[in-house]
Amino acid sequence: MYDYYICPHRHILCVDLKSFFASVSCILKGLDPKTTKLAVVGDTKSIGSVVLAATPELKKLGVRTGSRLFEIPNRRDIYIINPSMKTYLDYSSKITEVALQYTAPEDFHQYSIDEFFMDVTNSFHLFAASPYELAARLHREIHEETKVDSAIGIGENMLLSKLALDIEAKKMEGGIAEWRYHDVPEKLWPITPLKAFWGINRRSEVKLNERGIFNIGDLAHYNPAYLKRDFGIIGIDWHLHANGIDFSVIREKHEAHSPSIAKSQILMRDYTFEEVYVVLFEQIDEVAHRLRLAHRLARTVQFSVGTKDGEVFRKQHTIKEGTNNENEMMKIVWGHLRHIAEPHALYRTISVSLTNFIPDSARQVSLFEDMEKVLKEEALMKTVDELKVKYGQLAVMRALSRTDASTLKLREGLIAGHKR
DNA sequence: TCTGGGGTCCTAGGACCC
DNA sequence: TCTGGGGTCCTAGGACCC
């Protein structure tokens, strides 16, 4: 069906730092991540808190990412730790430095805090006889430098390297797996359930199962015209991916089509509509702050509130000129919510997202605005921004945030990684 | 069967313009 | 005035990733 001859034949490594948060937290305490039972949870003080990461030894006891704190067995040999994001970031960049010894920055792509791709097609021969040997060296060096264990997938394109990592390397002794096009029938096609495959989740799996597709081989042999008809261009991607094909190249950096700045929260208790106002304002303050640091104006603000019964009220609003002003955003958002949301319901979720950015140099003051007032407000926002950058998010806050509804202090505790 | 919070992308339908 | 086609923007909603 497809001609691998014309497909990319590169040497891509996909590296995953194993149980990253949990491993780093072990190392900080002088413990061995391989033998210690440790979980990093969102907040050790709240029993409903979720497990963000767990060491392999703890996973063996049934604790996994997403478990709740109260599900962790009450044992003396189990450590339960708050996250230290700053340290995780430091470790992540230290490891990135190690990786960058073996490839050019333009051939490197940080996929997330604990995962990255590197194209070593042009560089591996400088350091090793084969990509595999280079992977082994990198694996060893990451461990020597940081004590963090990794897993590495090697492939002829980014997708194959990622699949080699997820399906094989992560689970095997030694932690390195290599997949080439000729391995596709043997390695890819038996994969089942479908959601084990990158890019297919539970919902799509159900729809594919309805069509008699249960493993990746079924998908690879399905008529792509039908996939296109029923799933659009994603259907075509699935067909290519099921055959191990992916044309993305790290060097050809793709710019995000629709970047966004978002803040969302699940509340710790039921909130009345009036209390929602407080949290919403705090969230908008934060996203507007981040927006200004990025020197952008947002033209679109999306927002939603969800009740404890699962009903969601959402809307998006676009203003032609764009804004970075939290008061203006709040006026818009609350104006809509007053009309679309149920004022007597009890709420559990709130989210705000800014999109559709333009540079803030494009700011235009309308003829109807009071110039003096605008400048005053801008000066105030700038001062507040600077204080927040210098002294943290709690340095300046609204009087509203002194009410019981505020979630600010709680969140700051989470970010800092310890309770004040 | 899927935490919580931060992201990105796709599609369909309506409005509007040329 | 009517009809049709093409393009772009906006909104709602869905899906997936770490």
PDB file of N, CA, C and O in Angstrom, chain A residues 185-245:
ATOM      1  N   PRO A 185       5.022  -4.920  10.623  1.00  0.00           N
ATOM      2  CA  PRO A 185       4.041  -6.003  10.763  1.00  0.00           C
ATOM      3  C   PRO A 185       4.176  -6.749  12.087  1.00  0.00           C
ATOM      4  O   PRO A 185       3.178  -7.102  12.711  1.00  0.00           O
ATOM      5  N   GLU A 186       5.405  -6.925  12.530  1.00  0.00           N
ATOM      6  CA  GLU A 186       5.610  -7.719  13.729  1.00  0.00           C
ATOM      7  C   GLU A 186       5.392  -6.922  15.012  1.00  0.00           C
ATOM      8  O   GLU A 186       4.859  -7.435  15.990  1.00  0.00           O
ATOM      9  N   LYS A 187       5.802  -5.642  15.008  1.00  0.00           N
ATOM     10  CA  LYS A 187       5.745  -4.848  16.240  1.00  0.00           C
ATOM     11  C   LYS A 187       4.470  -4.020  16.354  1.00  0.00           C
ATOM     12  O   LYS A 187       3.891  -3.915  17.438  1.00  0.00           O
ATOM     13  N   LEU A 188       4.060  -3.375  15.261  1.00  0.00           N
ATOM     14  CA  LEU A 188       2.910  -2.470  15.343  1.00  0.00           C
ATOM     15  C   LEU A 188       1.574  -3.201  15.258  1.00  0.00           C
ATOM     16  O   LEU A 188       0.643  -2.920  16.008  1.00  0.00           O
ATOM     17  N   TRP A 189       1.486  -4.079  14.283  1.00  0.00           N
ATOM     18  CA  TRP A 189       0.172  -4.620  13.966  1.00  0.00           C
ATOM     19  C   TRP A 189      -0.505  -5.426  15.078  1.00  0.00           C
ATOM     20  O   TRP A 189      -1.730  -5.385  15.187  1.00  0.00           O
ATOM     21  N   PRO A 190       0.262  -6.117  15.922  1.00  0.00           N
ATOM     22  CA  PRO A 190      -0.439  -6.839  17.004  1.00  0.00           C
ATOM     23  C   PRO A 190      -0.952  -5.927  18.122  1.00  0.00           C
ATOM     24  O   PRO A 190      -1.662  -6.397  19.013  1.00  0.00           O
ATOM     25  N   ILE A 191      -0.596  -4.639  18.086  1.00  0.00           N
ATOM     26  CA  ILE A 191      -0.936  -3.771  19.224  1.00  0.00           C
ATOM     27  C   ILE A 191      -2.445  -3.701  19.431  1.00  0.00           C
ATOM     28  O   ILE A 191      -3.209  -3.401  18.525  1.00  0.00           O
ATOM     29  N   THR A 192      -2.863  -4.003  20.641  1.00  0.00           N
ATOM     30  CA  THR A 192      -4.250  -3.922  21.041  1.00  0.00           C
ATOM     31  C   THR A 192      -4.269  -3.802  22.560  1.00  0.00           C
ATOM     32  O   THR A 192      -3.377  -4.350  23.207  1.00  0.00           O
ATOM     33  N   PRO A 193      -5.173  -3.095  23.190  1.00  0.00           N
ATOM     34  CA  PRO A 193      -6.251  -2.315  22.581  1.00  0.00           C
ATOM     35  C   PRO A 193      -5.719  -1.091  21.835  1.00  0.00           C
ATOM     36  O   PRO A 193      -4.595  -0.655  22.074  1.00  0.00           O
ATOM     37  N   LEU A 194      -6.559  -0.544  20.994  1.00  0.00           N
ATOM     38  CA  LEU A 194      -6.135   0.559  20.134  1.00  0.00           C
ATOM     39  C   LEU A 194      -5.655   1.771  20.919  1.00  0.00           C
ATOM     40  O   LEU A 194      -4.785   2.505  20.465  1.00  0.00           O
ATOM     41  N   LYS A 195      -6.201   1.981  22.114  1.00  0.00           N
ATOM     42  CA  LYS A 195      -5.812   3.208  22.833  1.00  0.00           C
ATOM     43  C   LYS A 195      -4.377   3.140  23.362  1.00  0.00           C
ATOM     44  O   LYS A 195      -3.866   4.136  23.863  1.00  0.00           O
ATOM     45  N   ALA A 196      -3.743   1.979  23.239  1.00  0.00           N
ATOM     46  CA  ALA A 196      -2.329   1.905  23.597  1.00  0.00           C
ATOM     47  C   ALA A 196      -1.464   2.627  22.556  1.00  0.00           C
ATOM     48  O   ALA A 196      -0.288   2.885  22.787  1.00  0.00           O
ATOM     49  N   PHE A 197      -2.071   2.938  21.436  1.00  0.00           N
ATOM     50  CA  PHE A 197      -1.353   3.563  20.317  1.00  0.00           C
ATOM     51  C   PHE A 197      -1.410   5.073  20.435  1.00  0.00           C
ATOM     52  O   PHE A 197      -2.461   5.641  20.770  1.00  0.00           O
ATOM     53  N   TRP A 198      -0.312   5.742  20.144  1.00  0.00           N
ATOM     54  CA  TRP A 198      -0.278   7.199  20.233  1.00  0.00           C
ATOM     55  C   TRP A 198      -1.327   7.825  19.295  1.00  0.00           C
ATOM     56  O   TRP A 198      -1.391   7.497  18.111  1.00  0.00           O
ATOM     57  N   GLY A 199      -2.166   8.717  19.825  1.00  0.00           N
ATOM     58  CA  GLY A 199      -3.137   9.424  18.990  1.00  0.00           C
ATOM     59  C   GLY A 199      -4.515   8.792  18.951  1.00  0.00           C
ATOM     60  O   GLY A 199      -5.429   9.337  18.338  1.00  0.00           O
ATOM     61  N   ILE A 200      -4.661   7.625  19.579  1.00  0.00           N
ATOM     62  CA  ILE A 200      -5.988   7.013  19.654  1.00  0.00           C
ATOM     63  C   ILE A 200      -6.351   6.855  21.120  1.00  0.00           C
ATOM     64  O   ILE A 200      -5.614   6.238  21.876  1.00  0.00           O
ATOM     65  N   ASN A 201      -7.459   7.437  21.497  1.00  0.00           N
ATOM     66  CA  ASN A 201      -7.883   7.303  22.880  1.00  0.00           C
ATOM     67  C   ASN A 201      -9.183   6.510  22.945  1.00  0.00           C
ATOM     68  O   ASN A 201      -9.697   6.040  21.947  1.00  0.00           O
ATOM     69  N   ARG A 202      -9.697   6.407  24.155  1.00  0.00           N
ATOM     70  CA  ARG A 202     -10.846   5.548  24.416  1.00  0.00           C
ATOM     71  C   ARG A 202     -12.031   5.792  23.457  1.00  0.00           C
ATOM     72  O   ARG A 202     -12.620   4.863  22.933  1.00  0.00           O
ATOM     73  N   ARG A 203     -12.364   7.060  23.238  1.00  0.00           N
ATOM     74  CA  ARG A 203     -13.558   7.362  22.435  1.00  0.00           C
ATOM     75  C   ARG A 203     -13.411   6.900  21.004  1.00  0.00           C
ATOM     76  O   ARG A 203     -14.321   6.329  20.416  1.00  0.00           O
ATOM     77  N   SER A 204     -12.235   7.173  20.444  1.00  0.00           N
ATOM     78  CA  SER A 204     -12.011   6.761  19.067  1.00  0.00           C
ATOM     79  C   SER A 204     -11.916   5.241  19.000  1.00  0.00           C
ATOM     80  O   SER A 204     -12.352   4.631  18.024  1.00  0.00           O
ATOM     81  N   GLU A 205     -11.345   4.657  20.045  1.00  0.00           N
ATOM     82  CA  GLU A 205     -11.241   3.205  20.063  1.00  0.00           C
ATOM     83  C   GLU A 205     -12.634   2.576  19.933  1.00  0.00           C
ATOM     84  O   GLU A 205     -12.836   1.642  19.143  1.00  0.00           O
ATOM     85  N   VAL A 206     -13.594   3.102  20.657  1.00  0.00           N
ATOM     86  CA  VAL A 206     -14.952   2.561  20.595  1.00  0.00           C
ATOM     87  C   VAL A 206     -15.500   2.658  19.169  1.00  0.00           C
ATOM     88  O   VAL A 206     -16.048   1.695  18.621  1.00  0.00           O
ATOM     89  N   LYS A 207     -15.300   3.811  18.550  1.00  0.00           N
ATOM     90  CA  LYS A 207     -15.821   3.992  17.185  1.00  0.00           C
ATOM     91  C   LYS A 207     -15.140   3.055  16.197  1.00  0.00           C
ATOM     92  O   LYS A 207     -15.772   2.545  15.266  1.00  0.00           O
ATOM     93  N   LEU A 208     -13.836   2.849  16.395  1.00  0.00           N
ATOM     94  CA  LEU A 208     -13.116   1.944  15.494  1.00  0.00           C
ATOM     95  C   LEU A 208     -13.555   0.501  15.734  1.00  0.00           C
ATOM     96  O   LEU A 208     -13.732  -0.271  14.784  1.00  0.00           O
ATOM     97  N   ASN A 209     -13.739   0.141  17.006  1.00  0.00           N
ATOM     98  CA  ASN A 209     -14.221  -1.211  17.322  1.00  0.00           C
ATOM     99  C   ASN A 209     -15.557  -1.487  16.634  1.00  0.00           C
ATOM    100  O   ASN A 209     -15.798  -2.583  16.123  1.00  0.00           O
ATOM    101  N   GLU A 210     -16.414  -0.475  16.584  1.00  0.00           N
ATOM    102  CA  GLU A 210     -17.717  -0.640  15.924  1.00  0.00           C
ATOM    103  C   GLU A 210     -17.559  -1.010  14.453  1.00  0.00           C
ATOM    104  O   GLU A 210     -18.456  -1.582  13.841  1.00  0.00           O
ATOM    105  N   ARG A 211     -16.416  -0.645  13.882  1.00  0.00           N
ATOM    106  CA  ARG A 211     -16.173  -0.977  12.474  1.00  0.00           C
ATOM    107  C   ARG A 211     -15.353  -2.259  12.324  1.00  0.00           C
ATOM    108  O   ARG A 211     -14.832  -2.545  11.249  1.00  0.00           O
ATOM    109  N   GLY A 212     -15.198  -2.968  13.409  1.00  0.00           N
ATOM    110  CA  GLY A 212     -14.476  -4.240  13.329  1.00  0.00           C
ATOM    111  C   GLY A 212     -12.973  -4.102  13.400  1.00  0.00           C
ATOM    112  O   GLY A 212     -12.232  -5.026  13.088  1.00  0.00           O
ATOM    113  N   ILE A 213     -12.508  -2.918  13.833  1.00  0.00           N
ATOM    114  CA  ILE A 213     -11.060  -2.696  13.934  1.00  0.00           C
ATOM    115  C   ILE A 213     -10.655  -2.850  15.396  1.00  0.00           C
ATOM    116  O   ILE A 213     -11.092  -2.068  16.251  1.00  0.00           O
ATOM    117  N   PHE A 214      -9.824  -3.863  15.681  1.00  0.00           N
ATOM    118  CA  PHE A 214      -9.472  -4.129  17.072  1.00  0.00           C
ATOM    119  C   PHE A 214      -7.978  -4.044  17.353  1.00  0.00           C
ATOM    120  O   PHE A 214      -7.570  -3.822  18.472  1.00  0.00           O
ATOM    121  N   ASN A 215      -7.161  -4.260  16.343  1.00  0.00           N
ATOM    122  CA  ASN A 215      -5.736  -4.027  16.565  1.00  0.00           C
ATOM    123  C   ASN A 215      -5.191  -3.138  15.449  1.00  0.00           C
ATOM    124  O   ASN A 215      -5.910  -2.798  14.505  1.00  0.00           O
ATOM    125  N   ILE A 216      -3.911  -2.739  15.584  1.00  0.00           N
ATOM    126  CA  ILE A 216      -3.348  -1.777  14.635  1.00  0.00           C
ATOM    127  C   ILE A 216      -3.266  -2.367  13.226  1.00  0.00           C
ATOM    128  O   ILE A 216      -3.400  -1.658  12.230  1.00  0.00           O
ATOM    129  N   GLY A 217      -3.090  -3.687  13.140  1.00  0.00           N
ATOM    130  CA  GLY A 217      -3.083  -4.335  11.830  1.00  0.00           C
ATOM    131  C   GLY A 217      -4.421  -4.164  11.117  1.00  0.00           C
ATOM    132  O   GLY A 217      -4.464  -3.867   9.913  1.00  0.00           O
ATOM    133  N   ASP A 218      -5.511  -4.326  11.862  1.00  0.00           N
ATOM    134  CA  ASP A 218      -6.840  -4.108  11.258  1.00  0.00           C
ATOM    135  C   ASP A 218      -6.925  -2.694  10.681  1.00  0.00           C
ATOM    136  O   ASP A 218      -7.440  -2.479   9.586  1.00  0.00           O
ATOM    137  N   LEU A 219      -6.399  -1.741  11.454  1.00  0.00           N
ATOM    138  CA  LEU A 219      -6.449  -0.344  11.027  1.00  0.00           C
ATOM    139  C   LEU A 219      -5.591  -0.128   9.780  1.00  0.00           C
ATOM    140  O   LEU A 219      -5.996   0.541   8.828  1.00  0.00           O
ATOM    141  N   ALA A 220      -4.409  -0.740   9.780  1.00  0.00           N
ATOM    142  CA  ALA A 220      -3.485  -0.582   8.656  1.00  0.00           C
ATOM    143  C   ALA A 220      -4.074  -1.139   7.361  1.00  0.00           C
ATOM    144  O   ALA A 220      -3.748  -0.684   6.264  1.00  0.00           O
ATOM    145  N   HIS A 221      -4.953  -2.136   7.495  1.00  0.00           N
ATOM    146  CA  HIS A 221      -5.509  -2.768   6.303  1.00  0.00           C
ATOM    147  C   HIS A 221      -6.909  -2.278   5.959  1.00  0.00           C
ATOM    148  O   HIS A 221      -7.532  -2.748   5.016  1.00  0.00           O
ATOM    149  N   TYR A 222      -7.417  -1.354   6.728  1.00  0.00           N
ATOM    150  CA  TYR A 222      -8.759  -0.813   6.473  1.00  0.00           C
ATOM    151  C   TYR A 222      -8.681   0.154   5.298  1.00  0.00           C
ATOM    152  O   TYR A 222      -7.652   0.822   5.082  1.00  0.00           O
ATOM    153  N   ASN A 223      -9.756   0.263   4.558  1.00  0.00           N
ATOM    154  CA  ASN A 223      -9.774   1.187   3.414  1.00  0.00           C
ATOM    155  C   ASN A 223      -9.684   2.643   3.894  1.00  0.00           C
ATOM    156  O   ASN A 223     -10.589   3.137   4.554  1.00  0.00           O
ATOM    157  N   PRO A 224      -8.578   3.336   3.569  1.00  0.00           N
ATOM    158  CA  PRO A 224      -8.398   4.701   4.075  1.00  0.00           C
ATOM    159  C   PRO A 224      -9.493   5.663   3.607  1.00  0.00           C
ATOM    160  O   PRO A 224      -9.764   6.667   4.276  1.00  0.00           O
ATOM    161  N   ALA A 225     -10.129   5.358   2.492  1.00  0.00           N
ATOM    162  CA  ALA A 225     -11.211   6.233   2.006  1.00  0.00           C
ATOM    163  C   ALA A 225     -12.353   6.272   3.016  1.00  0.00           C
ATOM    164  O   ALA A 225     -12.961   7.322   3.244  1.00  0.00           O
ATOM    165  N   TYR A 226     -12.628   5.135   3.626  1.00  0.00           N
ATOM    166  CA  TYR A 226     -13.696   5.101   4.639  1.00  0.00           C
ATOM    167  C   TYR A 226     -13.279   5.834   5.910  1.00  0.00           C
ATOM    168  O   TYR A 226     -14.083   6.475   6.576  1.00  0.00           O
ATOM    169  N   LEU A 227     -11.987   5.690   6.247  1.00  0.00           N
ATOM    170  CA  LEU A 227     -11.491   6.398   7.437  1.00  0.00           C
ATOM    171  C   LEU A 227     -11.603   7.899   7.227  1.00  0.00           C
ATOM    172  O   LEU A 227     -11.989   8.644   8.119  1.00  0.00           O
ATOM    173  N   LYS A 228     -11.270   8.326   6.010  1.00  0.00           N
ATOM    174  CA  LYS A 228     -11.353   9.749   5.678  1.00  0.00           C
ATOM    175  C   LYS A 228     -12.800  10.223   5.756  1.00  0.00           C
ATOM    176  O   LYS A 228     -13.102  11.275   6.328  1.00  0.00           O
ATOM    177  N   ARG A 229     -13.685   9.425   5.196  1.00  0.00           N
ATOM    178  CA  ARG A 229     -15.101   9.792   5.184  1.00  0.00           C
ATOM    179  C   ARG A 229     -15.638   9.940   6.621  1.00  0.00           C
ATOM    180  O   ARG A 229     -16.327  10.900   6.947  1.00  0.00           O
ATOM    181  N   ASP A 230     -15.273   8.992   7.478  1.00  0.00           N
ATOM    182  CA  ASP A 230     -15.873   8.962   8.815  1.00  0.00           C
ATOM    183  C   ASP A 230     -15.122   9.786   9.861  1.00  0.00           C
ATOM    184  O   ASP A 230     -15.712  10.218  10.848  1.00  0.00           O
ATOM    185  N   PHE A 231     -13.807   9.984   9.658  1.00  0.00           N
ATOM    186  CA  PHE A 231     -13.031  10.660  10.707  1.00  0.00           C
ATOM    187  C   PHE A 231     -12.262  11.884  10.214  1.00  0.00           C
ATOM    188  O   PHE A 231     -11.495  12.471  10.977  1.00  0.00           O
ATOM    189  N   GLY A 232     -12.419  12.232   8.939  1.00  0.00           N
ATOM    190  CA  GLY A 232     -11.706  13.393   8.413  1.00  0.00           C
ATOM    191  C   GLY A 232     -10.214  13.132   8.291  1.00  0.00           C
ATOM    192  O   GLY A 232      -9.787  11.977   8.181  1.00  0.00           O
ATOM    193  N   ILE A 233      -9.421  14.185   8.364  1.00  0.00           N
ATOM    194  CA  ILE A 233      -7.995  14.001   8.113  1.00  0.00           C
ATOM    195  C   ILE A 233      -7.321  13.193   9.218  1.00  0.00           C
ATOM    196  O   ILE A 233      -6.267  12.605   9.010  1.00  0.00           O
ATOM    197  N   ILE A 234      -7.949  13.148  10.386  1.00  0.00           N
ATOM    198  CA  ILE A 234      -7.388  12.322  11.449  1.00  0.00           C
ATOM    199  C   ILE A 234      -7.422  10.848  11.041  1.00  0.00           C
ATOM    200  O   ILE A 234      -6.502  10.085  11.330  1.00  0.00           O
ATOM    201  N   GLY A 235      -8.463  10.470  10.316  1.00  0.00           N
ATOM    202  CA  GLY A 235      -8.576   9.098   9.826  1.00  0.00           C
ATOM    203  C   GLY A 235      -7.409   8.734   8.917  1.00  0.00           C
ATOM    204  O   GLY A 235      -6.856   7.633   8.996  1.00  0.00           O
ATOM    205  N   ILE A 236      -7.012   9.684   8.086  1.00  0.00           N
ATOM    206  CA  ILE A 236      -5.865   9.459   7.189  1.00  0.00           C
ATOM    207  C   ILE A 236      -4.581   9.311   8.007  1.00  0.00           C
ATOM    208  O   ILE A 236      -3.751   8.434   7.746  1.00  0.00           O
ATOM    209  N   ASP A 237      -4.433  10.178   9.006  1.00  0.00           N
ATOM    210  CA  ASP A 237      -3.259  10.081   9.878  1.00  0.00           C
ATOM    211  C   ASP A 237      -3.183   8.706  10.542  1.00  0.00           C
ATOM    212  O   ASP A 237      -2.122   8.091  10.592  1.00  0.00           O
ATOM    213  N   TRP A 238      -4.310   8.233  11.057  1.00  0.00           N
ATOM    214  CA  TRP A 238      -4.320   6.928  11.706  1.00  0.00           C
ATOM    215  C   TRP A 238      -3.835   5.853  10.752  1.00  0.00           C
ATOM    216  O   TRP A 238      -3.071   4.966  11.128  1.00  0.00           O
ATOM    217  N   HIS A 239      -4.305   5.924   9.496  1.00  0.00           N
ATOM    218  CA  HIS A 239      -3.927   4.896   8.532  1.00  0.00           C
ATOM    219  C   HIS A 239      -2.425   4.930   8.267  1.00  0.00           C
ATOM    220  O   HIS A 239      -1.758   3.892   8.247  1.00  0.00           O
ATOM    221  N   LEU A 240      -1.895   6.135   8.099  1.00  0.00           N
ATOM    222  CA  LEU A 240      -0.447   6.277   7.903  1.00  0.00           C
ATOM    223  C   LEU A 240       0.296   5.771   9.145  1.00  0.00           C
ATOM    224  O   LEU A 240       1.244   4.988   9.045  1.00  0.00           O
ATOM    225  N   HIS A 241      -0.136   6.217  10.317  1.00  0.00           N
ATOM    226  CA  HIS A 241       0.538   5.829  11.559  1.00  0.00           C
ATOM    227  C   HIS A 241       0.487   4.317  11.778  1.00  0.00           C
ATOM    228  O   HIS A 241       1.459   3.721  12.241  1.00  0.00           O
ATOM    229  N   ALA A 242      -0.636   3.707  11.440  1.00  0.00           N
ATOM    230  CA  ALA A 242      -0.765   2.259  11.622  1.00  0.00           C
ATOM    231  C   ALA A 242       0.225   1.522  10.722  1.00  0.00           C
ATOM    232  O   ALA A 242       0.577   0.374  10.977  1.00  0.00           O
ATOM    233  N   ASN A 243       0.679   2.193   9.661  1.00  0.00           N
ATOM    234  CA  ASN A 243       1.692   1.610   8.789  1.00  0.00           C
ATOM    235  C   ASN A 243       3.091   2.125   9.129  1.00  0.00           C
ATOM    236  O   ASN A 243       4.034   1.929   8.361  1.00  0.00           O
ATOM    237  N   GLY A 244       3.196   2.812  10.259  1.00  0.00           N
ATOM    238  CA  GLY A 244       4.509   3.261  10.731  1.00  0.00           C
ATOM    239  C   GLY A 244       5.019   4.512  10.032  1.00  0.00           C
ATOM    240  O   GLY A 244       6.204   4.825  10.114  1.00  0.00           O
ATOM    241  N   ILE A 245       4.123   5.230   9.352  1.00  0.00           N
ATOM    242  CA  ILE A 245       4.568   6.366   8.538  1.00  0.00           C
ATOM    243  C   ILE A 245       4.279   7.700   9.205  1.00  0.00           C
ATOM    244  O   ILE A 245       3.189   7.934   9.722  1.00  0.00           O
TER     245      ILE A 245
END
